[in-house]
Amino acid sequence: MPPKKNRTDPWDYDRQAYKGRNVVERVFNRMKHHRKAATRYDRLDETFLANLQLILIAIYLKKHSQKPN
């Protein structure tokens, strides 16, 4: 975690690792918007993982199908 800007003695942190962590957290947050992934209704692990893959594909397609300005 980066230190606050007004801190007198800031510590070092890896900016690239922090950016990667942020991306992963955002993807998990988007996945939680799908009720099936948030509640885990599936009994088999394979079915659950397949549903997660479908959700990730839907998120990817939604993001990349938007028209640029």
GROMACS .gro file of C-alpha atoms in nm:
model
   69
    1MET     CA    1   0.000   0.000   0.000
    2PRO     CA    2   0.133   0.342  -0.082
    3PRO     CA    3   0.173   0.590   0.202
    4LYS     CA    4  -0.047   0.898   0.230
    5LYS     CA    5   0.085   1.206   0.054
    6ASN     CA    6   0.108   1.410   0.375
    7ARG     CA    7   0.321   1.150   0.559
    8THR     CA    8   0.654   1.290   0.681
    9ASP     CA    9   0.843   0.961   0.657
   10PRO     CA   10   0.700   0.767   0.356
   11TRP     CA   11   0.798   0.406   0.296
   12ASP     CA   12   0.895   0.243  -0.030
   13TYR     CA   13   0.651   0.020  -0.217
   14ASP     CA   14   0.644  -0.155  -0.552
   15ARG     CA   15   0.419   0.051  -0.779
   16GLN     CA   16   0.384  -0.221  -1.044
   17ALA     CA   17   0.281  -0.482  -0.786
   18TYR     CA   18   0.027  -0.239  -0.639
   19LYS     CA   19  -0.121  -0.170  -0.984
   20GLY     CA   20  -0.148  -0.544  -1.050
   21ARG     CA   21  -0.318  -0.599  -0.715
   22ASN     CA   22  -0.565  -0.323  -0.795
   23VAL     CA   23  -0.654  -0.485  -1.129
   24VAL     CA   24  -0.714  -0.822  -0.963
   25GLU     CA   25  -0.933  -0.665  -0.693
   26ARG     CA   26  -1.141  -0.486  -0.958
   27VAL     CA   27  -1.195  -0.808  -1.154
   28PHE     CA   28  -1.311  -0.989  -0.840
   29ASN     CA   29  -1.546  -0.701  -0.762
   30ARG     CA   30  -1.698  -0.722  -1.112
   31MET     CA   31  -1.736  -1.098  -1.074
   32LYS     CA   32  -1.927  -1.051  -0.748
   33HIS     CA   33  -2.193  -0.854  -0.935
   34HIS     CA   34  -2.303  -1.183  -1.089
   35ARG     CA   35  -2.522  -1.355  -0.833
   36LYS     CA   36  -2.419  -1.704  -0.933
   37ALA     CA   37  -2.053  -1.638  -0.855
   38ALA     CA   38  -2.123  -1.451  -0.534
   39THR     CA   39  -2.343  -1.719  -0.380
   40ARG     CA   40  -2.190  -2.035  -0.531
   41TYR     CA   41  -2.495  -2.248  -0.603
   42ASP     CA   42  -2.293  -2.516  -0.784
   43ARG     CA   43  -2.212  -2.845  -0.615
   44LEU     CA   44  -1.918  -2.946  -0.834
   45ASP     CA   45  -1.593  -2.752  -0.849
   46GLU     CA   46  -1.577  -2.800  -1.226
   47THR     CA   47  -1.919  -2.640  -1.270
   48PHE     CA   48  -1.823  -2.348  -1.047
   49LEU     CA   49  -1.500  -2.287  -1.240
   50ALA     CA   50  -1.686  -2.310  -1.571
   51ASN     CA   51  -1.933  -2.047  -1.450
   52LEU     CA   52  -1.647  -1.822  -1.341
   53GLN     CA   53  -1.496  -1.855  -1.687
   54LEU     CA   54  -1.827  -1.762  -1.848
   55ILE     CA   55  -1.858  -1.461  -1.620
   56LEU     CA   56  -1.503  -1.349  -1.706
   57ILE     CA   57  -1.580  -1.388  -2.077
   58ALA     CA   58  -1.895  -1.178  -2.034
   59ILE     CA   59  -1.698  -0.908  -1.850
   60TYR     CA   60  -1.431  -0.908  -2.122
   61LEU     CA   61  -1.685  -0.886  -2.404
   62LYS     CA   62  -1.877  -0.608  -2.231
   63LYS     CA   63  -1.559  -0.407  -2.183
   64HIS     CA   64  -1.428  -0.455  -2.536
   65SER     CA   65  -1.758  -0.420  -2.721
   66GLN     CA   66  -1.807  -0.059  -2.616
   67LYS     CA   67  -1.762   0.189  -2.896
   68PRO     CA   68  -1.471   0.432  -2.857
   69ASN     CA   69  -1.554   0.803  -2.861
   0.00000   0.00000   0.00000
